[in-house]
Every structure is written in C-alpha cells, then in structure tokens.
Amino acid sequence: MSHDTTKKTKGLFWHQAVIALLLIYLFLPVMATLLLSLAKEWQSELVPHHYTLQWYVEIFTDVRFISAMGRSVLVSAITVIISLMIMVPAIFVIAVYLPKWEKLLQIAVLLPFAFPPVVTAIGLIKIYSSGPIAISGTIWILVGAYFILILPFSYQSIRNSLRTIHAKDLMEAAEILGAGKITAFVQVILPNILPGILISSLLSFSLIFGEFVYANLLVGGSFETIQIYLFNKMRTGGQTASAVVITYFILIFIISGFIIKLGRWKPKEYVASTIAKGGE
C-alpha cells in the first residue's frame, strides 16, 4: 500500500513539475515585457533598477492610441457579430437538415489555412479596388477578410456544441410537442449552445484583435488598428511598445474573463415550457 502511495506521490510531483515548467515558459516573456514597460531604462542588468509609469502615461495620453484601440475593438466586434449571425443558423441547418453537405462545409471553412495572408490580401485589393464594389481601403474589406479568417474557429466550436446537445433530437422533440422550427431554434437550441458560441466569439475576437498582416496591407495607415500602432511604436522605443503590448494583454484578459464567466451559465431545462409556448 505504501509502495502505491509513493508511486502516486512521485507521479503527482512530475505532473506538477511539468505544469510549472509550462507556466514559466508561457509567462516568462510576458513578465519580461511587463518589466520593460515599467523600466526607466534597462540595458545590461538582469532586472531594471528604476521603475516608472511614464510609458503608460505616454500612450494613454496619446489620441492615436485610444483611436487605434477603439478601431480594433470595433472591427473585431463587427466581424464576430456578423459571423455569428450567418454561421450559427447555417451550421445548424446543415447539421440537422442537410448532413450530406457537411463535408463540403468542412472543406470550405478550412480553405483560409491554405492561402498565405499576403497572397489573400493582394488578391482582395485587386478584386475590390475598382468596379461596382470598390471597398478597397475601407473597414468593410477588412471585415470581409476577417470573416473568412475566423471561419474554422466559428465552425468547430458551434458544431461541437450542436453534437453535444443532440440538436436533431431536440428539434424533433420540439416539433412533436407543437413548437415551430424558429421557436425551437431560438428558445431551445441557442440557449444550450451558448457556451460554445461564447468560446467561438472569444477565439475569433482574440485572433482578429491581434492580426497585423491583413490590417496593414488592406487598410494601412488610413485605418490604424492597435497592431499597426504597435508596429509604428516599435521603431521609436522598446518601453513604449512594451506598454502597448501589456495593455493589449490586459484588455484581452478582461474580455476573456467576462466571456468565460458567461460560458459557465447553465441553460435551464425548459424545453417543455418553451415547446408549450410554441404550441399556443
């Protein structure tokens, strides 16, 4: 018995050691960036000797920084909302009513990984730079590119959620008890896949918020996002750029915490009451 206990203790120790090393590997660059953003100057020392908030004051009093942050949040939010409005019903219809088309949809959503961002951006500029749909250089071409970029993340999270709740069985039960398709989808399916939708939104928002290539090539200086602002600041000084990065991390952390908290919400088992309303 003591031998088994010793083995379990050793196994637990190694598991904890691996997790600790992984956390150090992940957070060490962030901590170094934080120290640089607080350092008055940092050259050959292991850690800075003097600290200041000067670089944070500099960026938060810079109108360009506030505007760039607002533009990034705006583009990310618009893209995620449009993606959810289109992809959630589309994935639901294909998964429940048109399963033969699911393989084609899977191939389609994986296509963004097949094309390098630079090639895609140049192609979009050539297509939409003239003609009846001349949107090159505007926010909408950026939203369109990001919509395609986040398709794999939107699809996978939403599809897994539909499989988990057995959406087809829920819809059949709702229809048998008198609810219409739209009523059952809105009041039964959506609340049950809400955690998956929130995770999809978080992944998509984080990816778009930190994207640089599309933003730089498609809109450039005419619509300065936070990543373009950061790129420009890297030319002037490391401390200011580090302060921008840390601010970016904090914002993503706050948004992630908010979405994770929403994702813990457990939908009530109100299928019967919802169906009864649908049958009235």
PDB file of N, CA and C in Angstrom, residues 17-66:
ATOM      1  N   ALA A  17       5.415  19.353 -11.765  1.00  0.00           N
ATOM      2  CA  ALA A  17       6.653  19.950 -12.286  1.00  0.00           C
ATOM      3  C   ALA A  17       6.504  20.328 -13.755  1.00  0.00           C
ATOM      4  N   VAL A  18       5.869  19.448 -14.534  1.00  0.00           N
ATOM      5  CA  VAL A  18       5.667  19.736 -15.958  1.00  0.00           C
ATOM      6  C   VAL A  18       4.758  20.952 -16.130  1.00  0.00           C
ATOM      7  N   ILE A  19       3.690  21.017 -15.338  1.00  0.00           N
ATOM      8  CA  ILE A  19       2.772  22.157 -15.414  1.00  0.00           C
ATOM      9  C   ILE A  19       3.483  23.445 -15.016  1.00  0.00           C
ATOM     10  N   ALA A  20       4.316  23.364 -13.964  1.00  0.00           N
ATOM     11  CA  ALA A  20       5.048  24.551 -13.517  1.00  0.00           C
ATOM     12  C   ALA A  20       6.015  25.036 -14.597  1.00  0.00           C
ATOM     13  N   LEU A  21       6.723  24.112 -15.250  1.00  0.00           N
ATOM     14  CA  LEU A  21       7.641  24.493 -16.324  1.00  0.00           C
ATOM     15  C   LEU A  21       6.892  25.104 -17.502  1.00  0.00           C
ATOM     16  N   LEU A  22       5.735  24.543 -17.797  1.00  0.00           N
ATOM     17  CA  LEU A  22       4.932  25.082 -18.891  1.00  0.00           C
ATOM     18  C   LEU A  22       4.463  26.504 -18.589  1.00  0.00           C
ATOM     19  N   LEU A  23       4.017  26.729 -17.341  1.00  0.00           N
ATOM     20  CA  LEU A  23       3.575  28.067 -16.952  1.00  0.00           C
ATOM     21  C   LEU A  23       4.721  29.067 -16.998  1.00  0.00           C
ATOM     22  N   ILE A  24       5.900  28.635 -16.550  1.00  0.00           N
ATOM     23  CA  ILE A  24       7.064  29.514 -16.610  1.00  0.00           C
ATOM     24  C   ILE A  24       7.396  29.850 -18.060  1.00  0.00           C
ATOM     25  N   TYR A  25       7.350  28.853 -18.916  1.00  0.00           N
ATOM     26  CA  TYR A  25       7.643  29.062 -20.343  1.00  0.00           C
ATOM     27  C   TYR A  25       6.658  30.038 -20.975  1.00  0.00           C
ATOM     28  N   LEU A  26       5.382  29.955 -20.574  1.00  0.00           N
ATOM     29  CA  LEU A  26       4.359  30.809 -21.163  1.00  0.00           C
ATOM     30  C   LEU A  26       4.387  32.229 -20.607  1.00  0.00           C
ATOM     31  N   PHE A  27       4.649  32.356 -19.300  1.00  0.00           N
ATOM     32  CA  PHE A  27       4.521  33.667 -18.668  1.00  0.00           C
ATOM     33  C   PHE A  27       5.835  34.431 -18.552  1.00  0.00           C
ATOM     34  N   LEU A  28       6.955  33.770 -18.753  1.00  0.00           N
ATOM     35  CA  LEU A  28       8.240  34.466 -18.649  1.00  0.00           C
ATOM     36  C   LEU A  28       8.369  35.598 -19.675  1.00  0.00           C
ATOM     37  N   PRO A  29       8.006  35.385 -20.949  1.00  0.00           N
ATOM     38  CA  PRO A  29       8.065  36.517 -21.890  1.00  0.00           C
ATOM     39  C   PRO A  29       7.131  37.662 -21.503  1.00  0.00           C
ATOM     40  N   VAL A  30       5.958  37.311 -20.959  1.00  0.00           N
ATOM     41  CA  VAL A  30       5.021  38.353 -20.543  1.00  0.00           C
ATOM     42  C   VAL A  30       5.596  39.158 -19.380  1.00  0.00           C
ATOM     43  N   MET A  31       6.213  38.460 -18.418  1.00  0.00           N
ATOM     44  CA  MET A  31       6.808  39.150 -17.280  1.00  0.00           C
ATOM     45  C   MET A  31       7.973  40.030 -17.721  1.00  0.00           C
ATOM     46  N   ALA A  32       8.769  39.548 -18.676  1.00  0.00           N
ATOM     47  CA  ALA A  32       9.874  40.362 -19.187  1.00  0.00           C
ATOM     48  C   ALA A  32       9.348  41.616 -19.888  1.00  0.00           C
ATOM     49  N   THR A  33       8.264  41.448 -20.649  1.00  0.00           N
ATOM     50  CA  THR A  33       7.651  42.596 -21.316  1.00  0.00           C
ATOM     51  C   THR A  33       7.093  43.582 -20.303  1.00  0.00           C
ATOM     52  N   LEU A  34       6.493  43.060 -19.225  1.00  0.00           N
ATOM     53  CA  LEU A  34       5.968  43.924 -18.168  1.00  0.00           C
ATOM     54  C   LEU A  34       7.083  44.713 -17.498  1.00  0.00           C
ATOM     55  N   LEU A  35       8.193  44.045 -17.201  1.00  0.00           N
ATOM     56  CA  LEU A  35       9.329  44.736 -16.577  1.00  0.00           C
ATOM     57  C   LEU A  35       9.878  45.830 -17.499  1.00  0.00           C
ATOM     58  N   LEU A  36       9.958  45.519 -18.794  1.00  0.00           N
ATOM     59  CA  LEU A  36      10.459  46.517 -19.743  1.00  0.00           C
ATOM     60  C   LEU A  36       9.526  47.718 -19.838  1.00  0.00           C
ATOM     61  N   SER A  37       8.211  47.456 -19.739  1.00  0.00           N
ATOM     62  CA  SER A  37       7.246  48.551 -19.819  1.00  0.00           C
ATOM     63  C   SER A  37       7.270  49.440 -18.580  1.00  0.00           C
ATOM     64  N   LEU A  38       7.804  48.912 -17.475  1.00  0.00           N
ATOM     65  CA  LEU A  38       7.897  49.683 -16.231  1.00  0.00           C
ATOM     66  C   LEU A  38       9.294  50.238 -15.973  1.00  0.00           C
ATOM     67  N   ALA A  39      10.256  49.821 -16.792  1.00  0.00           N
ATOM     68  CA  ALA A  39      11.644  50.222 -16.548  1.00  0.00           C
ATOM     69  C   ALA A  39      11.919  51.620 -17.084  1.00  0.00           C
ATOM     70  N   LYS A  40      12.616  52.388 -16.284  1.00  0.00           N
ATOM     71  CA  LYS A  40      13.034  53.713 -16.762  1.00  0.00           C
ATOM     72  C   LYS A  40      14.103  53.556 -17.829  1.00  0.00           C
ATOM     73  N   GLU A  41      14.999  52.620 -17.588  1.00  0.00           N
ATOM     74  CA  GLU A  41      15.975  52.199 -18.599  1.00  0.00           C
ATOM     75  C   GLU A  41      16.452  50.806 -18.216  1.00  0.00           C
ATOM     76  N   TRP A  42      16.737  49.995 -19.225  1.00  0.00           N
ATOM     77  CA  TRP A  42      17.134  48.599 -18.968  1.00  0.00           C
ATOM     78  C   TRP A  42      18.119  48.205 -20.047  1.00  0.00           C
ATOM     79  N   GLN A  43      19.374  48.017 -19.634  1.00  0.00           N
ATOM     80  CA  GLN A  43      20.407  47.712 -20.618  1.00  0.00           C
ATOM     81  C   GLN A  43      21.062  46.364 -20.326  1.00  0.00           C
ATOM     82  N   SER A  44      22.051  46.337 -19.449  1.00  0.00           N
ATOM     83  CA  SER A  44      22.804  45.106 -19.214  1.00  0.00           C
ATOM     84  C   SER A  44      22.434  44.403 -17.906  1.00  0.00           C
ATOM     85  N   GLU A  45      21.571  45.031 -17.081  1.00  0.00           N
ATOM     86  CA  GLU A  45      21.217  44.428 -15.804  1.00  0.00           C
ATOM     87  C   GLU A  45      20.243  43.266 -16.003  1.00  0.00           C
ATOM     88  N   LEU A  46      20.232  42.362 -15.010  1.00  0.00           N
ATOM     89  CA  LEU A  46      19.294  41.244 -15.065  1.00  0.00           C
ATOM     90  C   LEU A  46      17.863  41.733 -14.909  1.00  0.00           C
ATOM     91  N   VAL A  47      17.666  42.672 -13.997  1.00  0.00           N
ATOM     92  CA  VAL A  47      16.360  43.320 -13.826  1.00  0.00           C
ATOM     93  C   VAL A  47      16.591  44.819 -13.730  1.00  0.00           C
ATOM     94  N   PRO A  48      15.606  45.620 -14.099  1.00  0.00           N
ATOM     95  CA  PRO A  48      15.787  47.075 -14.025  1.00  0.00           C
ATOM     96  C   PRO A  48      15.956  47.549 -12.577  1.00  0.00           C
ATOM     97  N   HIS A  49      16.685  48.644 -12.398  1.00  0.00           N
ATOM     98  CA  HIS A  49      16.877  49.214 -11.067  1.00  0.00           C
ATOM     99  C   HIS A  49      15.880  50.334 -10.765  1.00  0.00           C
ATOM    100  N   HIS A  50      15.380  50.985 -11.795  1.00  0.00           N
ATOM    101  CA  HIS A  50      14.459  52.103 -11.610  1.00  0.00           C
ATOM    102  C   HIS A  50      13.195  51.857 -12.448  1.00  0.00           C
ATOM    103  N   TYR A  51      12.059  52.115 -11.829  1.00  0.00           N
ATOM    104  CA  TYR A  51      10.772  51.854 -12.491  1.00  0.00           C
ATOM    105  C   TYR A  51       9.977  53.154 -12.608  1.00  0.00           C
ATOM    106  N   THR A  52       9.113  53.187 -13.621  1.00  0.00           N
ATOM    107  CA  THR A  52       8.299  54.368 -13.863  1.00  0.00           C
ATOM    108  C   THR A  52       7.037  53.985 -14.630  1.00  0.00           C
ATOM    109  N   LEU A  53       6.025  54.831 -14.512  1.00  0.00           N
ATOM    110  CA  LEU A  53       4.793  54.662 -15.283  1.00  0.00           C
ATOM    111  C   LEU A  53       4.748  55.630 -16.470  1.00  0.00           C
ATOM    112  N   GLN A  54       5.892  56.185 -16.772  1.00  0.00           N
ATOM    113  CA  GLN A  54       5.963  57.201 -17.827  1.00  0.00           C
ATOM    114  C   GLN A  54       5.434  56.690 -19.164  1.00  0.00           C
ATOM    115  N   TRP A  55       5.763  55.438 -19.500  1.00  0.00           N
ATOM    116  CA  TRP A  55       5.396  54.915 -20.823  1.00  0.00           C
ATOM    117  C   TRP A  55       3.895  54.674 -20.912  1.00  0.00           C
ATOM    118  N   TYR A  56       3.271  54.280 -19.812  1.00  0.00           N
ATOM    119  CA  TYR A  56       1.811  54.102 -19.807  1.00  0.00           C
ATOM    120  C   TYR A  56       1.109  55.458 -19.898  1.00  0.00           C
ATOM    121  N   VAL A  57       1.647  56.456 -19.183  1.00  0.00           N
ATOM    122  CA  VAL A  57       1.073  57.804 -19.276  1.00  0.00           C
ATOM    123  C   VAL A  57       1.186  58.322 -20.707  1.00  0.00           C
ATOM    124  N   GLU A  58       2.304  57.996 -21.341  1.00  0.00           N
ATOM    125  CA  GLU A  58       2.534  58.472 -22.709  1.00  0.00           C
ATOM    126  C   GLU A  58       1.504  57.903 -23.679  1.00  0.00           C
ATOM    127  N   ILE A  59       1.226  56.595 -23.588  1.00  0.00           N
ATOM    128  CA  ILE A  59       0.289  56.013 -24.557  1.00  0.00           C
ATOM    129  C   ILE A  59      -1.162  56.375 -24.233  1.00  0.00           C
ATOM    130  N   PHE A  60      -1.500  56.470 -22.946  1.00  0.00           N
ATOM    131  CA  PHE A  60      -2.891  56.772 -22.604  1.00  0.00           C
ATOM    132  C   PHE A  60      -3.232  58.246 -22.789  1.00  0.00           C
ATOM    133  N   THR A  61      -2.234  59.069 -22.965  1.00  0.00           N
ATOM    134  CA  THR A  61      -2.489  60.465 -23.313  1.00  0.00           C
ATOM    135  C   THR A  61      -2.333  60.705 -24.814  1.00  0.00           C
ATOM    136  N   ASP A  62      -2.060  59.641 -25.542  1.00  0.00           N
ATOM    137  CA  ASP A  62      -1.917  59.727 -26.994  1.00  0.00           C
ATOM    138  C   ASP A  62      -3.264  59.417 -27.650  1.00  0.00           C
ATOM    139  N   VAL A  63      -3.808  60.375 -28.363  1.00  0.00           N
ATOM    140  CA  VAL A  63      -5.105  60.190 -29.018  1.00  0.00           C
ATOM    141  C   VAL A  63      -5.037  59.071 -30.052  1.00  0.00           C
ATOM    142  N   ARG A  64      -3.898  58.917 -30.690  1.00  0.00           N
ATOM    143  CA  ARG A  64      -3.743  57.861 -31.692  1.00  0.00           C
ATOM    144  C   ARG A  64      -3.914  56.482 -31.066  1.00  0.00           C
ATOM    145  N   PHE A  65      -3.379  56.292 -29.853  1.00  0.00           N
ATOM    146  CA  PHE A  65      -3.501  55.002 -29.183  1.00  0.00           C
ATOM    147  C   PHE A  65      -4.961  54.697 -28.847  1.00  0.00           C
ATOM    148  N   ILE A  66      -5.659  55.655 -28.274  1.00  0.00           N
ATOM    149  CA  ILE A  66      -7.070  55.456 -27.928  1.00  0.00           C
ATOM    150  C   ILE A  66      -7.885  55.162 -29.183  1.00  0.00           C
TER     151      ILE A  66
END
